[in-house]
Coordinates of C-alpha atoms in Angstrom, one line a residue:
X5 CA -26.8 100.0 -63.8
X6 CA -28.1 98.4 -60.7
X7 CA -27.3 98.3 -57.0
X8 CA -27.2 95.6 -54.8
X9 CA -27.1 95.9 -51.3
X10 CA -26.1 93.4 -48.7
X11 CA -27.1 93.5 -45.0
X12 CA -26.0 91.6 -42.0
X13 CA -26.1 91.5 -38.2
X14 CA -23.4 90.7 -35.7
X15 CA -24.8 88.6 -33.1
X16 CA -24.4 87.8 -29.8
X17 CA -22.3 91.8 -29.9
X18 CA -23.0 93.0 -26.4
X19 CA -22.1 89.8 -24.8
X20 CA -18.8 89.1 -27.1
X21 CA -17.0 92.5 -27.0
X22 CA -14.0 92.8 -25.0
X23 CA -13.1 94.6 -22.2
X24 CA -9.0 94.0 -22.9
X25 CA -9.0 94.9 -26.4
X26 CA -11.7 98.0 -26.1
X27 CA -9.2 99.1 -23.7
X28 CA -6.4 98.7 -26.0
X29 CA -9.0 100.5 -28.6
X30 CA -9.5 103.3 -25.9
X31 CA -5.3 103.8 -25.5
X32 CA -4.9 104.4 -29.7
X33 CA -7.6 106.4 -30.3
X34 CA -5.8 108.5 -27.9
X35 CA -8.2 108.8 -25.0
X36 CA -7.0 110.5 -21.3
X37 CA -5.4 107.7 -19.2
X38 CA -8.1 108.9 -16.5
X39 CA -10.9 107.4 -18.8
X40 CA -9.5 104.7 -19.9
X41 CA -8.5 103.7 -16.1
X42 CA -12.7 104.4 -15.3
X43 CA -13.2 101.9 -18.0
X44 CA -10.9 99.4 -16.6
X45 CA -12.3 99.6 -13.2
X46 CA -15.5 99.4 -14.9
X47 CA -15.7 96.7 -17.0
X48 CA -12.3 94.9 -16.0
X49 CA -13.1 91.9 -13.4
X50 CA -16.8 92.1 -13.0
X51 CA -19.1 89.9 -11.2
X52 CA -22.7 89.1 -11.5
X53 CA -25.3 87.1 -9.3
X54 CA -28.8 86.1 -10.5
X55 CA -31.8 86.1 -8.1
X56 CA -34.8 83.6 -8.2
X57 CA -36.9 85.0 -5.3
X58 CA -35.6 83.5 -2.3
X59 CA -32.5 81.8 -4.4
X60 CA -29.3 83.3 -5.4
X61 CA -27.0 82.0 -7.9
X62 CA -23.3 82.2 -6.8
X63 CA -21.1 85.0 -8.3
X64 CA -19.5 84.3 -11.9
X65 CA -17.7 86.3 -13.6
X66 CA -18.8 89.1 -16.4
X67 CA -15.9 89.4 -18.7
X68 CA -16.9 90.6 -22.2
X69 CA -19.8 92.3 -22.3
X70 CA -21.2 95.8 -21.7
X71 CA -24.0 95.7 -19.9
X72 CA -27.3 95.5 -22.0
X73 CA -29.4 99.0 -21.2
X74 CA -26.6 101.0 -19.7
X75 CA -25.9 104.5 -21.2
X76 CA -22.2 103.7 -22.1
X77 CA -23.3 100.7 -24.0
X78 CA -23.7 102.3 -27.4
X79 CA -20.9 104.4 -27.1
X80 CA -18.4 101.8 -25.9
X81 CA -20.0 99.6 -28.9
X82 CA -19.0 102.1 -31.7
X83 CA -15.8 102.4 -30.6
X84 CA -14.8 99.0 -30.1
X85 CA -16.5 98.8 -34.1
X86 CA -14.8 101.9 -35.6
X87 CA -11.7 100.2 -36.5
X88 CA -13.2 97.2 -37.9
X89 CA -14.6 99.5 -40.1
X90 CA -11.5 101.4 -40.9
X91 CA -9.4 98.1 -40.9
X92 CA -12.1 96.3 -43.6
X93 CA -12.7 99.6 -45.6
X94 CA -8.6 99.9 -46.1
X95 CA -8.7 95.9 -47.0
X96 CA -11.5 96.7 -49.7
X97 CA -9.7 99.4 -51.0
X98 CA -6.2 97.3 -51.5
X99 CA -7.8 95.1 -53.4
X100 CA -10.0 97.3 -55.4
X101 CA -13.4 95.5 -54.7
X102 CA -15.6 98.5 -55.6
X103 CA -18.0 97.9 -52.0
X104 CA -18.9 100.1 -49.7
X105 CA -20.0 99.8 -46.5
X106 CA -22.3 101.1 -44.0
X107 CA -23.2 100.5 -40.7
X108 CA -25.6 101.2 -37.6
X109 CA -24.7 99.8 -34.6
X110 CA -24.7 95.9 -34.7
X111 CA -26.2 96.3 -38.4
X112 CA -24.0 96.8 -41.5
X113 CA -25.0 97.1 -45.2
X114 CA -22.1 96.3 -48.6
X115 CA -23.6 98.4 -51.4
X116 CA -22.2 97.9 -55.1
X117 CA -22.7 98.8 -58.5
X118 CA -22.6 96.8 -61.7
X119 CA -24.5 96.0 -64.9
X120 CA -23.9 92.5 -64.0
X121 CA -25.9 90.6 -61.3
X122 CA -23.4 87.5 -61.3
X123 CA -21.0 90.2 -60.6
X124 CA -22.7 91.8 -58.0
X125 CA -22.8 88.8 -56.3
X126 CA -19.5 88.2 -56.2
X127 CA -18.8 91.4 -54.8
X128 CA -21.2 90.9 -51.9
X129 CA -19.5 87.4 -51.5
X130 CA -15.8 88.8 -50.8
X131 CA -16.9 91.3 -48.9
X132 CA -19.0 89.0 -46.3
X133 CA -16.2 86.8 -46.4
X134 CA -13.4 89.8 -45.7
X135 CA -15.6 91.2 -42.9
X136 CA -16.7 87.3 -41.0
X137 CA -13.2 86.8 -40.6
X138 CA -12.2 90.4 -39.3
X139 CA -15.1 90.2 -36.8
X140 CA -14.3 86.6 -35.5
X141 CA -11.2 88.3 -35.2
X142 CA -12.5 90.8 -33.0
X143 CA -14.6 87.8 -30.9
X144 CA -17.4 88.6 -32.8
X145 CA -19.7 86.9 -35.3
X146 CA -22.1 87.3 -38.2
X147 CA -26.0 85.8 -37.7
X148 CA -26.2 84.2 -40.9
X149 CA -30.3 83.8 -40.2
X150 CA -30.5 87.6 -40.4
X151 CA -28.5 88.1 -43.6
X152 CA -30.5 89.4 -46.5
X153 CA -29.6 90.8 -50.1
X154 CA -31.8 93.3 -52.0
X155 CA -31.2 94.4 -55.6
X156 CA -32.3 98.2 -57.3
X157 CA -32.3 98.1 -60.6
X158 CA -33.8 100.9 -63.5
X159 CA -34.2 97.8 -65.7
X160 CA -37.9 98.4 -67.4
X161 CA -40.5 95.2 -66.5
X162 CA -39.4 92.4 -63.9
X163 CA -35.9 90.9 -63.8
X164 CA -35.2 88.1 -61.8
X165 CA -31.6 88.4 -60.7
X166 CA -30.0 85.1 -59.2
X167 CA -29.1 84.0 -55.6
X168 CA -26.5 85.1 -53.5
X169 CA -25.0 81.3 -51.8
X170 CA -23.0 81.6 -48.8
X171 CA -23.3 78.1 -48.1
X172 CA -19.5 77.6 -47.9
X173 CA -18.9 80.5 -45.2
X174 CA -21.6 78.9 -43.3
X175 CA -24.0 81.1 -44.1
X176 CA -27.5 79.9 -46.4
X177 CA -28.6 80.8 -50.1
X178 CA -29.6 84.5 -50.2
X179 CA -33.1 84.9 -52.4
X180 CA -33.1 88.4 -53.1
X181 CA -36.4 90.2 -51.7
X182 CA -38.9 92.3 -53.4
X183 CA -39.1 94.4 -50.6
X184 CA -37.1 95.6 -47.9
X185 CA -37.3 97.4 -44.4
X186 CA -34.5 98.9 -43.1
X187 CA -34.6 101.5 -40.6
X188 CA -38.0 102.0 -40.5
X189 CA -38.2 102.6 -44.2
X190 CA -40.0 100.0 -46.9
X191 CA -38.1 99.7 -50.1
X192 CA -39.0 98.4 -53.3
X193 CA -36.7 97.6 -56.3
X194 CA -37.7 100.9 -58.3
X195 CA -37.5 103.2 -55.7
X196 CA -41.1 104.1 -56.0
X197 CA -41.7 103.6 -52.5
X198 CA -45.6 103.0 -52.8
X199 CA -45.1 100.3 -49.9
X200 CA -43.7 102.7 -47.7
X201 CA -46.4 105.0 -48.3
X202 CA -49.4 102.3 -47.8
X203 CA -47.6 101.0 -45.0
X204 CA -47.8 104.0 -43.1
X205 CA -51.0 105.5 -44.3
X206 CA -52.7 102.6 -43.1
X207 CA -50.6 102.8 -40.2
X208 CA -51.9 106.6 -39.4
X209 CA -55.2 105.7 -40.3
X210 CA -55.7 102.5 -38.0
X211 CA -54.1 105.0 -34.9
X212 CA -57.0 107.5 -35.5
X213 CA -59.8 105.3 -35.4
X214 CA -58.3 103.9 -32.4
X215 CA -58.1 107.0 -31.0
X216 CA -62.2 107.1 -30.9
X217 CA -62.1 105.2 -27.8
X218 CA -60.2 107.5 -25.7
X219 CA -63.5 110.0 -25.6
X220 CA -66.3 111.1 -27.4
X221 CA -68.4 114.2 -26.8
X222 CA -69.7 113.5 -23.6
X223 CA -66.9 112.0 -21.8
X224 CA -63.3 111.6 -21.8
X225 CA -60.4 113.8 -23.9
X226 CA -61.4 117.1 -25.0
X227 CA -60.8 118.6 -28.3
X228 CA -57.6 120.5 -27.6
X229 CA -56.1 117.1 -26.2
X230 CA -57.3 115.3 -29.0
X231 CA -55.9 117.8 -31.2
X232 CA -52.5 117.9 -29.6
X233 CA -52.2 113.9 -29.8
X234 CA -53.4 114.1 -32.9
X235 CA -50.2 116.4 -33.6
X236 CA -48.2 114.0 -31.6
X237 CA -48.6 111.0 -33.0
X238 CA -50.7 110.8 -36.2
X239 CA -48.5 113.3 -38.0
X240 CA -45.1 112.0 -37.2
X241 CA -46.6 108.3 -38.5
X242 CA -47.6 110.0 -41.7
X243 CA -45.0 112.2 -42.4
X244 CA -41.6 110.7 -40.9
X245 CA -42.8 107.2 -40.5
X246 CA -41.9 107.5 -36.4
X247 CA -43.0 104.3 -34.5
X248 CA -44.7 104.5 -31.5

């Protein structure tokens, strides 16, 4: 049995999303009218000037987007997404394509099962398709560039399983990768995870010989505040593969 795993990004998300429809998202899921009112006065009708030091651009107007760094953006983002989800997931379902899917914010992953790579692929295929035309749907799009396939398999020795081609949903011919990082985890196709580990050993190791710099025993940190950035930020590289 192996598993194959599909991931994607929606591009261009924070600029595409909006503001009419996540209202209308707000009003089914059942939210107070006085939030959903906030929101419209929020996000409905904005306007935007750019400044060049002495120049300023005229006012235009800031429609569908959520405002890149603000606090709501996530949360605004995962609601206008959860019923994609829900919508796709009941699609896949319907028509029995054994998929699933995942997702973290603007990043989602199809994971299937088969003894057959061909069939795995084909899979992955639907499903792309399926969830490129729900998103364009939503004014939203898939970045092809950024769409990669991975395959685990318990197969003993090296397999070679074929391409995944997209070519005719405009997306490119999908090599699948030895290795993968997602999340700030390094996978390999057996699950030994021997990458991950020399990635962040090496990783620890480089940050405490950098570390010599910042004092020795005549001058600069002392030992307790060497030993407490030691706890910091050498251990949580080690142990939880953190990045700093």
């Amino acid at each position: 049995m192996s598993t194959s795993i599909l991931a994607f990004d929606i591009s261009q998300f924070s600029p595409s999303l909006n503001h009419h429809l996540l209202l209308c998202i707000l009003r089914k899921a059942g939210f107070d009218f006085k939030v959903v009112h906030f929101l419209s006065n929020y996000l409905v009708s904005r306007k935007t000037r750019d400044f060049w030091n002495n120049f300023s651009f005229p006012l235009f107007n800031v429609d569908v987007r959520v405002g890149q760094g603000s606090a709501l953006s996530p949360i605004l983002s995962a609601l206008y997404l959860a019923p994609i989800l829900h919508i796709l997931e009941k699609h896949l379902k319907s028509l029995k394509i054994p998929v699933s899917m995942l997702s973290f914010i603007d990043n989602g992953l199809f994971c299937a099962q088969s003894k057959s790579f061909s069939f795995l692929n084909s899979l992955l295929f639907c499903s792309y398709n399926m969830a490129s035309i729900l998103l364009w749907k939503f004014g939203l799009t898939v970045e092809h560039s950024k769409t990669e396939v991975f395959h685990f398999s318990r197969l003993h020795g090296s397999f070679n399983p074929p391409p995944l081609n997209l070519f005719t949903l405009g997306g490119p011919i999908l090599y699948p990768k030895e290795v993968w990082k997602y999340l700030g985890f390094v996978f390999d196709r057996k699950l030994f995870f021997q990458q991950h580990i020399d990635f962040y050993a090496n990783k620890a190791i480089s940050t405490v010989k950098s570390m010599k710099i910042l004092g020795n025993s005549v001058h600069g940190l002392i030992p307790c505040q060497k030993y407490l950035l030691y706890r910091s930020c050498i251990i949580s590289i080690a142990l939880y593969s953190f990045h700093l």
